Coordinates of C-alpha atoms and ligand atoms in Angstrom, one line a residue:
V1 CA 219.3 2.1 84.2
S2 CA 219.2 -1.0 87.1
E3 CA 220.4 -4.3 85.9
N4 CA 216.8 -5.4 84.9
L5 CA 215.6 -3.9 81.4
V6 CA 212.1 -5.1 81.8
R7 CA 211.5 -3.3 85.3
D8 CA 213.2 -0.2 83.7
I9 CA 211.0 0.0 80.6
H10 CA 207.7 -0.4 82.8
D11 CA 208.9 2.0 85.3
A12 CA 209.9 4.8 82.6
V13 CA 206.2 4.6 81.0
A14 CA 204.4 4.1 84.4
C15 CA 203.4 7.8 84.7
S16 CA 202.2 8.2 81.3
E17 CA 198.9 9.8 81.0
N18 CA 198.0 7.1 78.7
P19 CA 196.7 4.0 80.1
A20 CA 198.2 1.9 77.0
Q21 CA 201.3 3.5 77.4
A22 CA 201.5 3.2 80.9
S23 CA 201.0 -0.5 80.4
V24 CA 203.1 -0.9 78.0
R25 CA 200.5 -2.1 75.2
P26 CA 201.3 -1.5 71.5
P27 CA 201.2 1.9 70.1
G28 CA 197.7 2.6 68.8
T29 CA 195.9 0.5 71.3
T30 CA 192.5 2.5 72.0
T31 CA 190.6 2.6 74.8
R32 CA 188.0 0.3 73.2
E33 CA 190.5 -2.5 73.2
L34 CA 191.5 -1.9 76.9
A35 CA 187.8 -2.1 77.7
A36 CA 187.8 -5.2 76.1
M37 CA 190.6 -6.8 77.7
R38 CA 189.3 -6.0 81.1
R39 CA 185.8 -7.4 80.2
D40 CA 187.7 -11.0 79.2
V41 CA 189.8 -11.2 82.0
L42 CA 187.1 -10.3 84.4
G43 CA 184.7 -12.9 82.5
K44 CA 187.4 -15.8 82.7
L45 CA 188.3 -14.8 86.5
H46 CA 184.7 -16.0 88.0
L47 CA 184.9 -12.9 90.9
Y48 CA 182.3 -13.0 93.6
P49 CA 182.1 -10.2 96.4
N50 CA 184.0 -13.1 98.5
T51 CA 186.9 -13.8 96.4
S52 CA 190.6 -12.8 97.0
V53 CA 192.8 -11.9 94.3
L54 CA 196.5 -11.8 93.6
E55 CA 198.1 -10.6 90.7
I56 CA 201.7 -11.2 89.8
G57 CA 203.1 -8.2 87.6
C58 CA 200.3 -6.1 88.0
G59 CA 201.8 -3.1 86.4
V60 CA 199.7 0.4 86.9
G61 CA 196.8 -1.5 88.1
L62 CA 195.0 -1.4 84.7
L63 CA 193.0 -4.8 85.6
G64 CA 193.4 -4.3 89.3
V65 CA 191.2 -1.4 89.4
P66 CA 188.2 -3.4 88.2
I67 CA 189.3 -6.3 90.0
A68 CA 189.2 -4.9 93.1
R69 CA 185.9 -2.8 92.5
R70 CA 184.5 -6.5 92.3
A71 CA 186.5 -9.0 94.3
A72 CA 186.5 -8.9 98.6
S73 CA 190.3 -8.3 98.1
Y74 CA 193.2 -7.5 95.5
V75 CA 196.8 -7.7 95.9
G76 CA 198.7 -6.6 93.1
L77 CA 203.0 -7.4 93.2
D78 CA 205.6 -5.9 90.8
F79 CA 209.1 -5.2 90.5
A80 CA 208.8 -1.8 88.9
P81 CA 208.5 0.6 91.7
R82 CA 207.4 3.5 89.8
A83 CA 204.4 1.4 88.3
V84 CA 203.8 -0.2 92.0
R85 CA 203.5 3.8 92.8
V86 CA 200.9 4.4 90.4
A87 CA 198.9 1.4 90.9
N88 CA 198.5 2.4 94.7
E89 CA 197.5 5.8 93.7
R90 CA 194.8 4.4 91.1
L91 CA 193.6 2.1 93.6
Q92 CA 193.2 5.0 96.0
A93 CA 191.3 6.9 93.7
A94 CA 189.0 4.1 92.7
G95 CA 188.0 4.3 96.6
V96 CA 189.2 0.7 97.0
G97 CA 192.2 1.5 99.1
D98 CA 191.1 0.0 102.0
C99 CA 190.8 -4.0 100.5
A100 CA 193.3 -3.6 97.6
R101 CA 197.1 -2.6 97.2
A102 CA 200.2 -3.2 95.5
L103 CA 203.6 -4.3 96.7
C104 CA 207.0 -3.9 95.4
L105 CA 208.2 -7.3 95.0
D106 CA 210.4 -9.5 92.4
V107 CA 208.2 -12.6 92.3
L108 CA 211.3 -14.8 90.9
G109 CA 214.1 -13.1 93.5
S110 CA 211.6 -13.8 96.3
S111 CA 211.7 -16.9 98.4
A112 CA 208.8 -19.3 98.6
Q113 CA 208.6 -18.5 102.3
E114 CA 208.6 -14.7 101.9
L115 CA 205.5 -15.1 99.5
S116 CA 203.8 -17.6 101.7
K117 CA 203.4 -14.7 104.5
L118 CA 201.0 -13.0 101.6
G119 CA 199.0 -16.1 102.3
R120 CA 196.8 -17.8 99.3
F121 CA 194.4 -16.7 97.2
D122 CA 191.3 -17.7 95.5
R123 CA 192.2 -16.4 92.2
V124 CA 195.9 -15.6 91.0
L125 CA 196.2 -13.9 88.0
M126 CA 199.2 -13.4 85.6
Y127 CA 198.4 -11.4 83.0
A128 CA 201.1 -10.6 79.8
V129 CA 204.0 -11.6 82.2
L130 CA 205.3 -15.2 81.3
H131 CA 206.9 -14.2 78.3
Y132 CA 209.2 -11.9 80.8
A133 CA 211.0 -15.1 81.9
R134 CA 214.5 -15.2 80.6
D135 CA 214.5 -19.0 80.3
E136 CA 212.7 -22.0 81.0
R137 CA 214.2 -22.1 85.0
E138 CA 212.2 -18.6 85.5
A139 CA 209.3 -19.7 83.5
V140 CA 208.7 -22.8 85.4
L141 CA 209.5 -20.3 88.6
F142 CA 206.6 -17.9 87.5
L143 CA 204.4 -21.1 87.3
R144 CA 205.3 -22.3 90.8
R145 CA 205.0 -18.9 92.2
T146 CA 201.6 -18.9 90.9
L147 CA 200.4 -22.1 92.6
D148 CA 202.2 -21.4 95.6
L149 CA 200.0 -18.3 95.8
L150 CA 196.9 -20.1 94.9
A151 CA 194.2 -21.7 97.3
P152 CA 193.7 -25.4 97.0
S153 CA 190.0 -24.5 95.5
G154 CA 191.4 -21.5 93.8
R155 CA 191.6 -20.5 89.7
A156 CA 194.5 -19.1 88.3
L157 CA 194.5 -17.3 84.9
I158 CA 197.6 -16.6 83.0
G159 CA 196.8 -14.5 80.2
N160 CA 197.8 -13.1 77.1
L161 CA 200.8 -15.6 76.3
P162 CA 202.2 -15.2 72.9
L163 CA 202.8 -18.5 71.4
E164 CA 205.3 -18.9 68.9
D165 CA 203.2 -22.2 67.6
L166 CA 200.1 -20.0 66.6
R167 CA 201.6 -17.4 65.1
G168 CA 201.7 -19.2 61.5
D169 CA 197.9 -19.7 61.8
W170 CA 197.1 -16.1 62.4
Q171 CA 199.4 -14.7 59.6
A172 CA 197.9 -17.6 57.1
D173 CA 194.4 -16.5 58.0
G174 CA 194.0 -13.3 56.7
H175 CA 190.3 -13.1 56.0
I176 CA 187.0 -12.3 57.5
P177 CA 185.0 -15.5 58.0
K178 CA 181.3 -15.5 58.2
G179 CA 179.2 -15.8 61.3
L180 CA 182.5 -14.6 63.2
P181 CA 181.8 -15.7 66.9
G182 CA 182.3 -13.1 69.0
R183 CA 183.1 -14.5 72.5
L184 CA 186.3 -16.4 73.5
L185 CA 186.1 -20.3 72.5
A186 CA 187.4 -22.6 75.2
A187 CA 189.9 -24.6 72.8
G188 CA 190.5 -27.5 74.9
R189 CA 191.0 -29.0 78.2
W190 CA 194.0 -31.0 79.6
V191 CA 195.0 -32.9 82.6
A192 CA 199.1 -33.0 83.4
T193 CA 199.7 -35.4 86.2
P194 CA 202.9 -35.7 87.7
G195 CA 204.7 -39.2 87.2
S196 CA 203.4 -39.6 83.8
G197 CA 206.5 -38.1 82.6
P198 CA 206.9 -35.2 80.1
V199 CA 203.6 -34.4 78.1
P200 CA 204.0 -36.3 75.0
L201 CA 204.9 -33.9 71.9
T202 CA 201.9 -35.2 70.3
R203 CA 199.6 -33.7 73.4
G204 CA 201.0 -30.2 72.8
W205 CA 200.4 -30.7 68.9
K206 CA 196.9 -31.4 69.8
T207 CA 196.6 -28.3 71.7
R208 CA 198.3 -26.0 69.1
H209 CA 195.5 -28.1 66.6
A210 CA 192.8 -26.9 68.4
L211 CA 194.1 -23.6 69.4
A212 CA 194.6 -23.2 65.6
A213 CA 191.3 -24.6 64.9
A214 CA 189.5 -21.8 67.0
I215 CA 191.6 -19.1 65.5
K216 CA 190.4 -20.4 62.1
R217 CA 186.9 -20.5 63.1
R218 CA 187.1 -16.8 64.2
G219 CA 189.1 -15.2 62.0
R220 CA 190.8 -12.1 61.8
S221 CA 190.2 -8.5 60.6
P222 CA 192.7 -7.6 57.9
A223 CA 192.9 -4.2 59.9
E224 CA 194.6 -6.1 63.0
P225 CA 198.0 -6.7 61.9
F226 CA 199.9 -9.4 63.7
A227 CA 201.7 -7.8 66.4
A228 CA 204.9 -10.0 67.7
A229 CA 205.9 -9.7 71.5
R230 CA 208.3 -6.7 71.6
L231 CA 210.6 -7.6 74.2
P232 CA 213.9 -5.9 75.0
P233 CA 217.3 -7.7 73.8
G234 CA 218.5 -10.5 75.5
Y235 CA 214.9 -12.1 76.1
T236 CA 215.1 -15.1 73.8
L237 CA 212.6 -17.7 75.4
T238 CA 209.8 -18.6 73.2
L239 CA 206.6 -19.8 74.4
T240 CA 204.8 -22.7 72.8
T241 CA 201.9 -24.6 73.9
A242 CA 203.8 -28.0 74.3
D243 CA 206.6 -26.3 76.3
I244 CA 203.9 -24.9 78.4
E245 CA 202.5 -28.1 79.0
R246 CA 205.7 -29.9 79.6
W247 CA 206.7 -27.1 82.5
L248 CA 203.3 -27.6 84.1
V249 CA 204.2 -31.7 84.5
M250 CA 207.4 -30.5 85.9
L251 CA 205.6 -28.8 88.8
G252 CA 204.9 -32.3 90.0
E253 CA 201.0 -31.9 91.3
P254 CA 197.9 -32.7 89.6
L255 CA 196.6 -29.9 87.4
I256 CA 193.6 -29.1 85.4
H257 CA 194.7 -26.6 82.6
T258 CA 192.3 -25.0 79.9
W259 CA 193.4 -22.9 76.8
E260 CA 191.2 -20.4 75.6
L261 CA 191.5 -17.4 73.1
P262 CA 191.5 -14.1 74.0
A263 CA 188.3 -12.1 73.0
P264 CA 188.9 -10.7 69.2
S265 CA 189.8 -7.3 69.9
V266 CA 192.0 -7.7 73.3
P267 CA 195.2 -6.0 72.1
L268 CA 197.8 -8.3 71.0
A269 CA 195.3 -11.4 70.8
P270 CA 196.7 -12.7 67.4
A271 CA 198.5 -15.4 67.9
R272 CA 198.3 -15.5 71.8
A273 CA 196.1 -17.7 74.4
D274 CA 194.8 -17.4 77.9
L275 CA 195.7 -20.5 80.1
I276 CA 193.4 -21.3 83.3
L277 CA 195.1 -23.3 86.0
Q278 CA 193.1 -25.4 88.5
R279 CA 193.6 -28.1 91.1
P280 CA 191.5 -31.2 90.7
Ligands
LIG1 C1 203.1 -6.1 80.1 S1 202.7 -5.7 81.8 C2 201.3 -6.3 82.4 C3 201.2 -5.6 83.5 C4 199.7 -6.0 83.7 N1 199.6 -7.1 84.0 C5 198.4 -5.6 82.5 O1 197.9 -6.4 82.1 O2 198.2 -4.6 82.3 C6 204.2 -7.2 82.6 C7 204.6 -6.4 84.2 O3 205.0 -7.5 84.6 C8 206.2 -7.0 85.8 N2 207.2 -8.3 86.0 C9 208.0 -9.0 85.1 N3 208.7 -9.6 86.0 C10 208.6 -9.5 86.7 C11 209.0 -9.8 88.3 N4 209.8 -10.9 88.3 N5 208.5 -9.8 89.5 C12 207.7 -8.9 89.6 N6 207.0 -8.2 88.4 C13 207.1 -8.5 87.1 C14 206.7 -5.7 84.7 O4 207.2 -4.7 85.6 C15 205.3 -5.2 84.4 O5 204.6 -4.4 85.1

């Protein structure tokens, strides 16, 4: 056991034959749900054959492999050495080893200077990772590292964020509405600019309100139970739309941020949302 429980957990399951288990998805996650997740992420990344992609917290490469097949290059970073080994094996086996690799690196423990050696990327993906920040300082650092690695005209996708302020809306809304929209819903678009001070709470409330309305329009299947984030003891930071928007302002540069909902069958989609960041 190392000093880092998150690393230990991801390393312990990395060699599992079951891709859901190897990537620490909830028990019972199906192949179809994993495929839905891949499609959703690929659709939101807007990849082209000349796009370079970096993934923070790549795990065993569940998203890395399909991304590498569509992009010009892919670099995955993860601090769990066994997960990185498995990711590299999977990239090699998929025949994309020439343009894709995973590196063992602690994104929070590395300096900006160290990371700058990797260059800047057209897309930065950080999927199902931000909730592993132990406190606000680490959460802001994850976001800062994302921007450090993003090319000026790039697009970052910080996905599958468990949002405390959306939970109630999922739990309250147990019916299947008519005309269930199958596609993801863009919930809103806000510009957070430095110098404007902390984002007023009302802005967070508007975000929450827009996302909640989108969730209500979509509804959920009663067969899909609410799954809370399963975090190791000691990881107590909760994420809310308002907090994340406040942290974006703390980054001190103009940013366009957009909230979207994951496609309906993405694992853990209930009460989760995706955040897309771009520079104006
Ligand atoms: C739930 S997994 C998601 C993996 C992958 N993005 C996916 O969706 O399949 C979260 C990953 O983030 C990694 N991670 C967490 N904190 C990290 C850090 N500080 N530096 C690098 N990797 C980190 C973990 O080791 C784990 O592999």
